[in-house]
Amino acid sequence: MPTDLSFISLLTDCNKRWCTLESGFLSYYENDKTTTPSGMIDINEVICLVVHKSDFFLNRGDIFTFEIYLISERVFLFGVETAYSQRKWTWAIAKHFVPPVAECLLERDCDLIGQLYYKDCHNLDQWRKGWFAIEKSSLYFCLEMENAEEDSIYLRRLQELTISSMMQNGEKIDVLLLVEKGRTLYIHGHTKLDFMVWYTAIEKAAGTDGNALQDQQLSKNDVPIVVNSCIAFVTQYGLGSKQIYLKNGDSSNVAELLESFRKDARSVKLRAGKHQLEDVTDVLKSFLSQIDDALLTKELYPFWISALDTQNEKERVRKYGAFIRTLPPVNRATLAALIEHLYRVQKCSEINHMNPHNLAMVFSSCLFQTKGQTSEEVNVIEDLIKNYVQLFDINEDQVKQMDIENSFITRWKDTQVSDSGEILLDREKKVQRKLKRLLVD
């Protein structure tokens, strides 16, 4: 049915047009009396549709806009006065150019939807067409495969997001590489224009969006990259450092590094010589202190503290375990990674002088986000560190492996730790020989 739609030219001032969508064509008229359209868009030529949630345009108030990109590299920008009208128009347009095999994408409140070329692990030799949509921080897609179902990538969990160029049929094309939990996907657009639209949208969706823990760029284990990176650095360079986490870093360096992580944690690489140990430890503490809600959550604060009334340690640990299971997934994964790290640090306390109590004194105010510090808060964190093995179901072999790694790291300075905190023991034959000697010892 015809309806009143604001048509906004990319080159001229805002002009109101009467628009219709029928028989696969979007036509726009001077007004509702005109019978001959001023222009027509063949929906079959649409390669992507961008939906802007809210715009302020030409001092006319809030206008909800969307863009249509054509294979001919033409771009049309439309605007309506309500979010409902925007949703109605974009759904109708997408319904016309998205095939039935990908209709499930239409059920989502997408910021961007369209067609791309892709390669994945199933076939790296040939580019195929797929239908993609971005909703918040997820990329949903229906690939051109037999019996393929809708799949998705959580963009904040990307381990790699890089753009490169390659030659195809004598022309250079831009290709975007996405890696998530070991899965690899290559995509490129129909034109340079629509590729940049997708790249910009994916990069934005994959970035940090707010100060909540779940809004951070995440590792494959759902731990914020800033936490994993700091833990890995301290594990490699700080296990043997006396009073690690008690020494203060340079405040300006800490602020700068923390801001870098907030802008794009994925691009920050901590390096010895370039970054100081005390600065990194302060970044970790500052991050945990400044997120929107405490890692242990303020809602659960009275429960953590009241657990101390239980004198029987096994029963008290059982209560802690129940609280941990109720935490949001990212909080739970982050707490597991942090307590594992602190448990590792205290195992080297003969060298670094950081026993569970000292570590709890440092981290209790960070994990509870309290201004002061009470003995009850310290006792809870000390309990979590001491009982890491029971709380997180760590088996005896894992504990032995940690002991081996700790000895290895503190005895040989060339040990490498990945950004995810994994000990890299197989980089060189020399390192392998040292590990064998350690195992014999």
Coordinates of C-alpha atoms in Angstrom, one line a residue:
M1 CA 0.0 0.0 0.0
P2 CA 1.2 3.5 -0.8
T3 CA 2.3 5.5 2.3
D4 CA 4.0 8.8 3.2
L5 CA 7.8 8.3 3.3
S6 CA 10.5 11.0 3.6
F7 CA 13.0 10.5 0.9
I8 CA 16.4 12.1 1.6
S9 CA 18.7 12.7 -1.3
L10 CA 22.4 12.1 -0.6
L11 CA 23.2 15.2 -2.6
T12 CA 20.5 17.7 -2.0
D13 CA 18.3 19.0 0.9
C14 CA 15.7 16.8 2.5
N15 CA 12.7 16.3 0.2
K16 CA 9.5 14.6 1.1
R17 CA 8.3 12.0 -1.3
W18 CA 5.4 9.6 -1.6
C19 CA 6.7 6.1 -1.9
T20 CA 5.2 2.7 -2.9
L21 CA 6.6 -0.8 -2.8
E22 CA 5.0 -3.3 -5.1
S23 CA 5.9 -5.9 -7.7
G24 CA 9.6 -5.8 -6.6
F25 CA 10.0 -2.1 -7.2
L26 CA 10.3 0.8 -4.7
S27 CA 8.9 3.9 -6.5
Y28 CA 9.0 7.4 -5.2
Y29 CA 6.7 10.3 -6.4
E30 CA 6.6 14.0 -6.0
N31 CA 3.3 13.7 -4.0
D32 CA 0.3 11.4 -3.6
K33 CA -1.4 12.9 -6.6
T34 CA 1.4 12.1 -9.1
T35 CA 1.0 9.1 -11.3
T36 CA 4.5 9.0 -12.8
P37 CA 7.3 8.1 -10.4
S38 CA 10.3 10.4 -10.1
G39 CA 12.4 7.3 -9.8
M40 CA 12.3 3.5 -9.2
I41 CA 14.6 1.1 -7.4
D42 CA 14.6 -2.6 -8.5
I43 CA 14.7 -4.5 -5.2
N44 CA 16.5 -7.4 -7.0
E45 CA 19.5 -5.1 -7.3
V46 CA 19.7 -4.5 -3.5
I47 CA 22.8 -6.1 -1.9
C48 CA 22.4 -4.7 1.6
L49 CA 20.1 -2.7 3.8
V50 CA 21.4 -0.6 6.7
V51 CA 19.1 0.4 9.5
H52 CA 20.0 3.4 11.6
K53 CA 18.2 3.3 15.0
S54 CA 17.9 7.1 15.3
D55 CA 19.3 10.1 13.5
F56 CA 18.9 13.9 13.9
F57 CA 18.8 15.3 10.4
L58 CA 18.6 18.9 9.1
N59 CA 17.1 20.3 12.2
R60 CA 13.8 18.5 11.6
G61 CA 13.9 16.5 14.7
D62 CA 14.4 12.7 15.1
I63 CA 14.2 10.9 11.8
F64 CA 14.6 7.2 11.6
T65 CA 16.7 6.4 8.6
F66 CA 17.8 3.5 6.5
E67 CA 20.1 3.0 3.5
I68 CA 19.7 0.8 0.4
Y69 CA 22.9 -0.2 -1.4
L70 CA 22.6 -1.5 -5.0
I71 CA 24.9 -3.7 -7.0
S72 CA 25.4 -0.6 -9.3
E73 CA 27.1 1.2 -6.3
R74 CA 24.2 3.6 -6.0
V75 CA 23.0 4.4 -2.5
F76 CA 19.6 5.7 -1.4
L77 CA 18.9 7.1 2.0
F78 CA 15.3 7.2 3.3
G79 CA 13.9 8.5 6.6
V80 CA 10.6 8.1 8.5
E81 CA 9.3 9.8 11.6
T82 CA 8.7 6.8 13.8
A83 CA 10.7 3.7 14.7
Y84 CA 7.6 1.6 13.8
S85 CA 7.4 3.0 10.3
Q86 CA 11.1 2.3 9.9
R87 CA 10.7 -1.2 11.0
K88 CA 7.7 -1.8 8.7
W89 CA 9.5 -0.4 5.6
T90 CA 12.8 -2.2 6.2
W91 CA 11.1 -5.5 6.8
A92 CA 9.0 -5.2 3.6
I93 CA 12.1 -4.3 1.6
A94 CA 14.2 -7.1 3.0
K95 CA 11.3 -9.5 2.5
H96 CA 11.6 -8.8 -1.3
F97 CA 15.4 -9.4 -1.7
V98 CA 16.2 -12.0 1.0
P99 CA 15.4 -15.5 -0.3
P100 CA 13.2 -18.0 1.5
V101 CA 16.3 -20.0 2.6
A102 CA 17.4 -17.0 4.7
E103 CA 14.0 -15.8 5.9
C104 CA 14.9 -16.6 9.5
L105 CA 17.1 -13.5 9.4
L106 CA 14.1 -11.3 8.9
E107 CA 12.9 -12.2 12.4
R108 CA 15.8 -10.3 13.9
D109 CA 16.0 -6.6 14.8
C110 CA 18.9 -6.1 12.4
D111 CA 21.2 -3.1 12.0
L112 CA 22.4 -4.5 8.7
I113 CA 21.3 -7.3 6.4
G114 CA 22.4 -8.4 2.9
Q115 CA 24.4 -10.7 0.7
L116 CA 28.1 -11.4 0.9
Y117 CA 30.6 -13.8 -0.7
Y118 CA 32.2 -16.1 1.8
K119 CA 34.7 -19.0 2.3
D120 CA 34.8 -21.2 5.4
C121 CA 36.5 -24.3 6.7
H122 CA 34.2 -26.5 4.6
N123 CA 35.5 -25.1 1.3
L124 CA 38.4 -22.7 1.1
D125 CA 38.8 -23.1 -2.7
Q126 CA 35.6 -21.4 -3.9
W127 CA 33.7 -18.2 -3.0
R128 CA 30.0 -18.8 -2.4
K129 CA 27.1 -16.5 -1.6
G130 CA 25.6 -16.2 1.8
W131 CA 23.1 -14.0 3.6
F132 CA 24.2 -12.1 6.6
A133 CA 22.7 -9.9 9.3
I134 CA 24.1 -8.0 12.3
E135 CA 22.0 -7.7 15.4
K136 CA 23.7 -6.0 18.3
S137 CA 27.0 -7.8 18.8
S138 CA 26.1 -11.0 16.8
L139 CA 26.6 -11.8 13.1
Y140 CA 23.9 -14.2 11.9
F141 CA 24.2 -16.0 8.5
C142 CA 22.7 -18.5 6.2
L143 CA 25.3 -20.0 4.0
E144 CA 24.9 -21.5 0.5
M145 CA 25.2 -25.1 1.7
E146 CA 23.0 -28.1 1.5
N147 CA 20.8 -28.4 4.5
A148 CA 22.5 -25.3 6.0
E149 CA 20.8 -23.8 9.0
E150 CA 21.2 -20.3 10.5
D151 CA 24.5 -19.9 12.3
S152 CA 26.1 -17.1 14.2
I153 CA 29.3 -15.6 15.5
Y154 CA 29.4 -13.5 18.7
L155 CA 31.6 -10.7 17.4
R156 CA 32.9 -9.5 20.8
R157 CA 34.4 -13.0 21.1
L158 CA 36.4 -12.7 17.9
Q159 CA 40.0 -13.8 18.3
E160 CA 41.0 -12.1 15.0
L161 CA 39.4 -9.5 12.8
T162 CA 41.7 -8.4 10.0
I163 CA 41.3 -7.0 6.5
S164 CA 43.5 -7.9 3.6
S165 CA 43.6 -7.7 -0.2
M166 CA 43.8 -10.4 -2.8
M167 CA 43.6 -10.7 -6.6
Q168 CA 40.5 -12.2 -8.2
N169 CA 39.9 -12.2 -12.0
G170 CA 42.6 -9.6 -12.4
E171 CA 41.1 -7.3 -9.8
K172 CA 42.1 -6.6 -6.3
I173 CA 39.4 -7.2 -3.7
D174 CA 39.2 -6.6 0.0
V175 CA 38.7 -9.6 2.2
L176 CA 37.7 -9.7 5.9
L177 CA 38.9 -12.5 8.1
L178 CA 36.9 -13.5 11.2
V179 CA 38.2 -16.1 13.7
E180 CA 36.0 -17.2 16.6
K181 CA 36.8 -20.2 18.8
G182 CA 38.9 -21.8 16.1
R183 CA 36.3 -21.2 13.4
T184 CA 37.4 -19.2 10.4
L185 CA 35.3 -17.2 8.0
Y186 CA 36.4 -15.1 5.0
I187 CA 33.9 -12.6 3.5
H188 CA 34.0 -9.9 0.8
G189 CA 31.4 -7.7 -0.7
H190 CA 30.0 -7.2 -4.2
T191 CA 31.6 -3.7 -4.4
K192 CA 34.1 -1.8 -2.4
L193 CA 31.3 0.4 -1.1
D194 CA 29.2 -2.4 0.5
F195 CA 32.3 -4.1 1.8
M196 CA 33.3 -1.0 3.8
V197 CA 29.7 -0.8 5.1
W198 CA 30.0 -4.4 6.4
Y199 CA 33.5 -4.0 7.7
T200 CA 32.6 -0.8 9.6
A201 CA 29.5 -2.4 11.1
I202 CA 31.3 -5.6 12.1
E203 CA 34.2 -3.7 13.6
K204 CA 31.8 -1.6 15.7
A205 CA 29.8 -4.6 16.8
A206 CA 33.0 -6.4 17.8
G207 CA 34.2 -3.5 19.9
T208 CA 33.6 -2.6 23.5
D209 CA 30.2 -1.1 24.0
G210 CA 29.8 0.2 27.5
N211 CA 31.4 -0.4 30.9
A212 CA 29.5 -3.6 31.8
L213 CA 31.6 -6.8 32.0
Q214 CA 29.6 -8.5 29.2
D215 CA 30.0 -5.5 26.9
Q216 CA 33.8 -6.0 26.7
Q217 CA 35.8 -7.7 24.0
L218 CA 36.0 -11.3 25.1
S219 CA 38.4 -14.2 24.7
K220 CA 37.2 -17.6 23.4
N221 CA 36.5 -18.6 27.0
D222 CA 34.2 -15.5 27.6
V223 CA 36.8 -13.7 29.7
P224 CA 37.4 -10.1 28.9
I225 CA 40.6 -9.8 26.8
V226 CA 42.0 -7.1 29.2
V227 CA 41.8 -9.6 32.1
N228 CA 43.3 -12.5 30.1
S229 CA 46.1 -10.3 28.8
C230 CA 47.0 -8.9 32.2
I231 CA 47.0 -12.4 33.7
A232 CA 49.2 -13.8 31.0
F233 CA 51.7 -11.0 31.4
V234 CA 51.9 -11.3 35.2
T235 CA 52.1 -15.1 34.9
Q236 CA 55.1 -14.8 32.6
Y237 CA 56.9 -11.9 34.3
G238 CA 55.6 -11.6 37.8
L239 CA 55.4 -15.0 39.5
G240 CA 58.9 -14.5 40.9
S241 CA 58.5 -10.8 41.6
K242 CA 58.4 -9.9 45.3
Q243 CA 55.2 -8.4 46.5
I244 CA 53.6 -8.5 43.1
Y245 CA 50.2 -6.7 43.2
L246 CA 51.3 -4.6 46.2
K247 CA 53.6 -2.3 44.2
N248 CA 52.0 0.7 42.5
G249 CA 52.4 1.5 38.8
D250 CA 52.8 4.9 37.1
S251 CA 49.3 6.4 37.2
S252 CA 49.5 8.1 33.8
N253 CA 50.8 4.9 32.2
V254 CA 48.1 2.9 33.9
A255 CA 45.3 5.3 32.7
E256 CA 46.7 5.3 29.1
L257 CA 47.0 1.5 28.9
L258 CA 43.5 1.0 30.4
E259 CA 42.1 3.4 27.9
S260 CA 43.8 1.4 25.1
F261 CA 42.1 -1.7 26.3
R262 CA 38.8 0.0 26.4
K263 CA 39.1 1.3 22.8
D264 CA 40.2 -2.0 21.3
A265 CA 41.4 -4.7 23.6
R266 CA 42.1 -7.0 20.7
S267 CA 44.8 -4.8 19.3
V268 CA 46.7 -4.3 22.6
K269 CA 49.7 -6.5 22.9
L270 CA 51.6 -6.4 26.2
R271 CA 55.3 -6.7 25.8
A272 CA 58.2 -6.8 28.2
G273 CA 60.3 -3.7 28.1
K274 CA 57.5 -1.7 26.6
H275 CA 55.1 -2.3 29.5
Q276 CA 56.0 -2.4 33.2
L277 CA 54.8 -5.2 35.5
E278 CA 53.4 -2.8 38.1
D279 CA 51.4 -0.9 35.4
V280 CA 49.8 -4.1 34.2
T281 CA 48.9 -5.2 37.7
D282 CA 47.3 -1.8 38.3
V283 CA 45.4 -2.0 35.0
L284 CA 43.8 -5.4 36.1
K285 CA 42.9 -4.0 39.5
S286 CA 41.5 -0.8 38.0
F287 CA 39.4 -2.6 35.4
L288 CA 37.8 -4.8 38.0
S289 CA 37.1 -1.8 40.3
Q290 CA 35.6 0.3 37.5
I291 CA 33.2 -2.1 35.7
D292 CA 29.6 -1.2 36.1
D293 CA 28.8 -4.0 38.6
A294 CA 31.2 -5.9 40.9
L295 CA 32.6 -9.1 39.6
L296 CA 30.9 -10.9 42.5
T297 CA 27.9 -8.7 41.9
K298 CA 26.5 -6.3 44.5
E299 CA 23.2 -8.2 44.6
L300 CA 25.0 -11.3 46.0
Y301 CA 27.2 -9.2 48.5
P302 CA 25.2 -10.1 51.6
F303 CA 25.2 -13.8 50.7
W304 CA 29.0 -13.9 50.3
I305 CA 29.4 -12.3 53.7
S306 CA 26.8 -14.3 55.5
A307 CA 28.5 -17.5 54.3
L308 CA 31.2 -16.8 56.8
D309 CA 28.8 -17.6 59.6
T310 CA 29.1 -21.2 58.5
Q311 CA 31.9 -22.6 60.6
N312 CA 32.3 -25.9 58.7
E313 CA 34.7 -25.2 55.9
K314 CA 33.3 -27.8 53.5
E315 CA 29.7 -26.5 54.0
R316 CA 31.0 -22.9 53.5
V317 CA 32.7 -23.8 50.3
R318 CA 29.5 -25.6 49.1
K319 CA 27.7 -22.3 49.6
Y320 CA 30.4 -20.4 47.7
G321 CA 30.0 -22.8 44.8
A322 CA 26.2 -22.3 44.7
F323 CA 26.8 -18.5 44.6
I324 CA 29.3 -18.9 41.7
R325 CA 26.8 -20.9 39.7
T326 CA 24.3 -18.1 39.9
L327 CA 26.7 -15.5 38.5
P328 CA 26.1 -14.3 34.9
P329 CA 28.2 -16.4 32.5
V330 CA 30.9 -13.8 31.8
N331 CA 31.2 -13.1 35.5
R332 CA 31.6 -16.8 36.3
A333 CA 34.2 -17.3 33.6
T334 CA 36.1 -14.2 34.6
L335 CA 36.1 -15.2 38.3
A336 CA 37.3 -18.7 37.4
A337 CA 40.2 -17.2 35.4
L338 CA 41.1 -14.7 38.1
I339 CA 41.0 -17.1 41.0
E340 CA 43.0 -19.6 39.1
H341 CA 45.6 -16.9 38.5
L342 CA 45.7 -15.9 42.2
Y343 CA 45.9 -19.6 43.2
R344 CA 48.9 -19.9 40.9
V345 CA 50.5 -16.7 42.4
Q346 CA 50.1 -17.9 46.0
K347 CA 51.7 -21.2 45.1
C348 CA 54.9 -19.2 44.5
S349 CA 54.6 -17.3 47.7
E350 CA 58.0 -18.4 49.0
I351 CA 59.4 -16.3 46.1
N352 CA 56.9 -13.5 45.7
H353 CA 55.7 -13.3 49.3
M354 CA 52.1 -13.2 48.2
N355 CA 50.1 -15.7 50.2
P356 CA 46.3 -16.0 49.9
H357 CA 45.7 -13.5 52.7
N358 CA 47.9 -10.9 51.1
L359 CA 46.3 -11.4 47.7
A360 CA 42.8 -11.2 49.3
M361 CA 43.8 -7.9 51.0
V362 CA 44.6 -6.5 47.5
F363 CA 41.6 -7.9 45.5
S364 CA 38.7 -7.8 48.0
S365 CA 37.8 -4.2 47.4
C366 CA 38.2 -4.8 43.6
L367 CA 35.9 -7.8 43.5
F368 CA 33.3 -6.4 45.8
Q369 CA 33.7 -2.8 44.6
T370 CA 33.6 -1.4 48.2
K371 CA 35.2 1.9 49.1
G372 CA 36.7 0.6 52.2
Q373 CA 37.8 -2.9 53.2
T374 CA 36.4 -5.2 55.8
S375 CA 37.9 -8.3 57.3
E376 CA 34.8 -10.2 56.1
E377 CA 35.4 -9.3 52.5
V378 CA 39.1 -10.3 52.8
N379 CA 38.1 -13.6 54.4
V380 CA 35.7 -14.4 51.6
I381 CA 38.3 -13.8 48.9
E382 CA 40.9 -15.7 50.9
D383 CA 38.5 -18.6 51.1
L384 CA 38.0 -18.5 47.3
I385 CA 41.7 -18.6 46.6
K386 CA 42.5 -21.4 49.1
N387 CA 39.6 -23.5 47.8
Y388 CA 40.1 -22.9 44.1
V389 CA 40.5 -26.6 43.4
Q390 CA 37.2 -27.6 45.1
L391 CA 35.2 -24.6 43.9
F392 CA 36.1 -25.1 40.2
D393 CA 36.4 -28.9 40.1
I394 CA 40.1 -28.9 39.3
N395 CA 41.6 -32.4 39.2
E396 CA 44.9 -33.6 40.6
D397 CA 46.6 -33.7 37.2
Q398 CA 45.7 -30.1 36.5
V399 CA 47.2 -29.1 39.9
K400 CA 50.4 -31.0 39.1
Q401 CA 50.6 -29.3 35.7
M402 CA 50.3 -25.9 37.3
D403 CA 53.1 -26.8 39.7
I404 CA 55.3 -27.9 36.7
E405 CA 54.5 -24.7 34.9
N406 CA 55.2 -22.5 37.9
S407 CA 58.6 -24.1 38.5
F408 CA 59.3 -23.8 34.8
I409 CA 58.4 -20.1 34.6
T410 CA 60.3 -19.1 37.8
R411 CA 63.4 -21.1 36.8
W412 CA 63.7 -20.2 33.2
K413 CA 63.1 -16.7 32.0
D414 CA 62.5 -17.5 28.3
T415 CA 59.2 -19.2 28.9
Q416 CA 56.4 -17.8 26.7
V417 CA 52.8 -17.3 27.7
S418 CA 50.1 -16.6 25.1
D419 CA 47.7 -13.7 25.4
S420 CA 45.1 -16.1 26.6
G421 CA 47.3 -17.2 29.5
E422 CA 48.4 -20.6 28.0
I423 CA 52.0 -21.7 28.6
L424 CA 53.8 -22.1 25.3
L425 CA 56.1 -25.1 25.9
D426 CA 56.7 -26.3 22.4
R427 CA 58.1 -23.2 20.6
E428 CA 61.7 -24.4 20.6
K429 CA 63.5 -27.7 21.1
K430 CA 65.5 -26.0 23.8
V431 CA 62.4 -25.3 25.8
Q432 CA 61.3 -28.9 25.4
R433 CA 64.6 -30.2 26.7
K434 CA 64.3 -28.0 29.8
L435 CA 60.8 -29.3 30.5
K436 CA 62.0 -32.9 30.3
R437 CA 64.8 -32.1 32.7
L438 CA 62.2 -30.5 35.1
L439 CA 59.9 -33.5 34.9
V440 CA 62.8 -35.7 35.8
D441 CA 63.7 -33.5 38.8

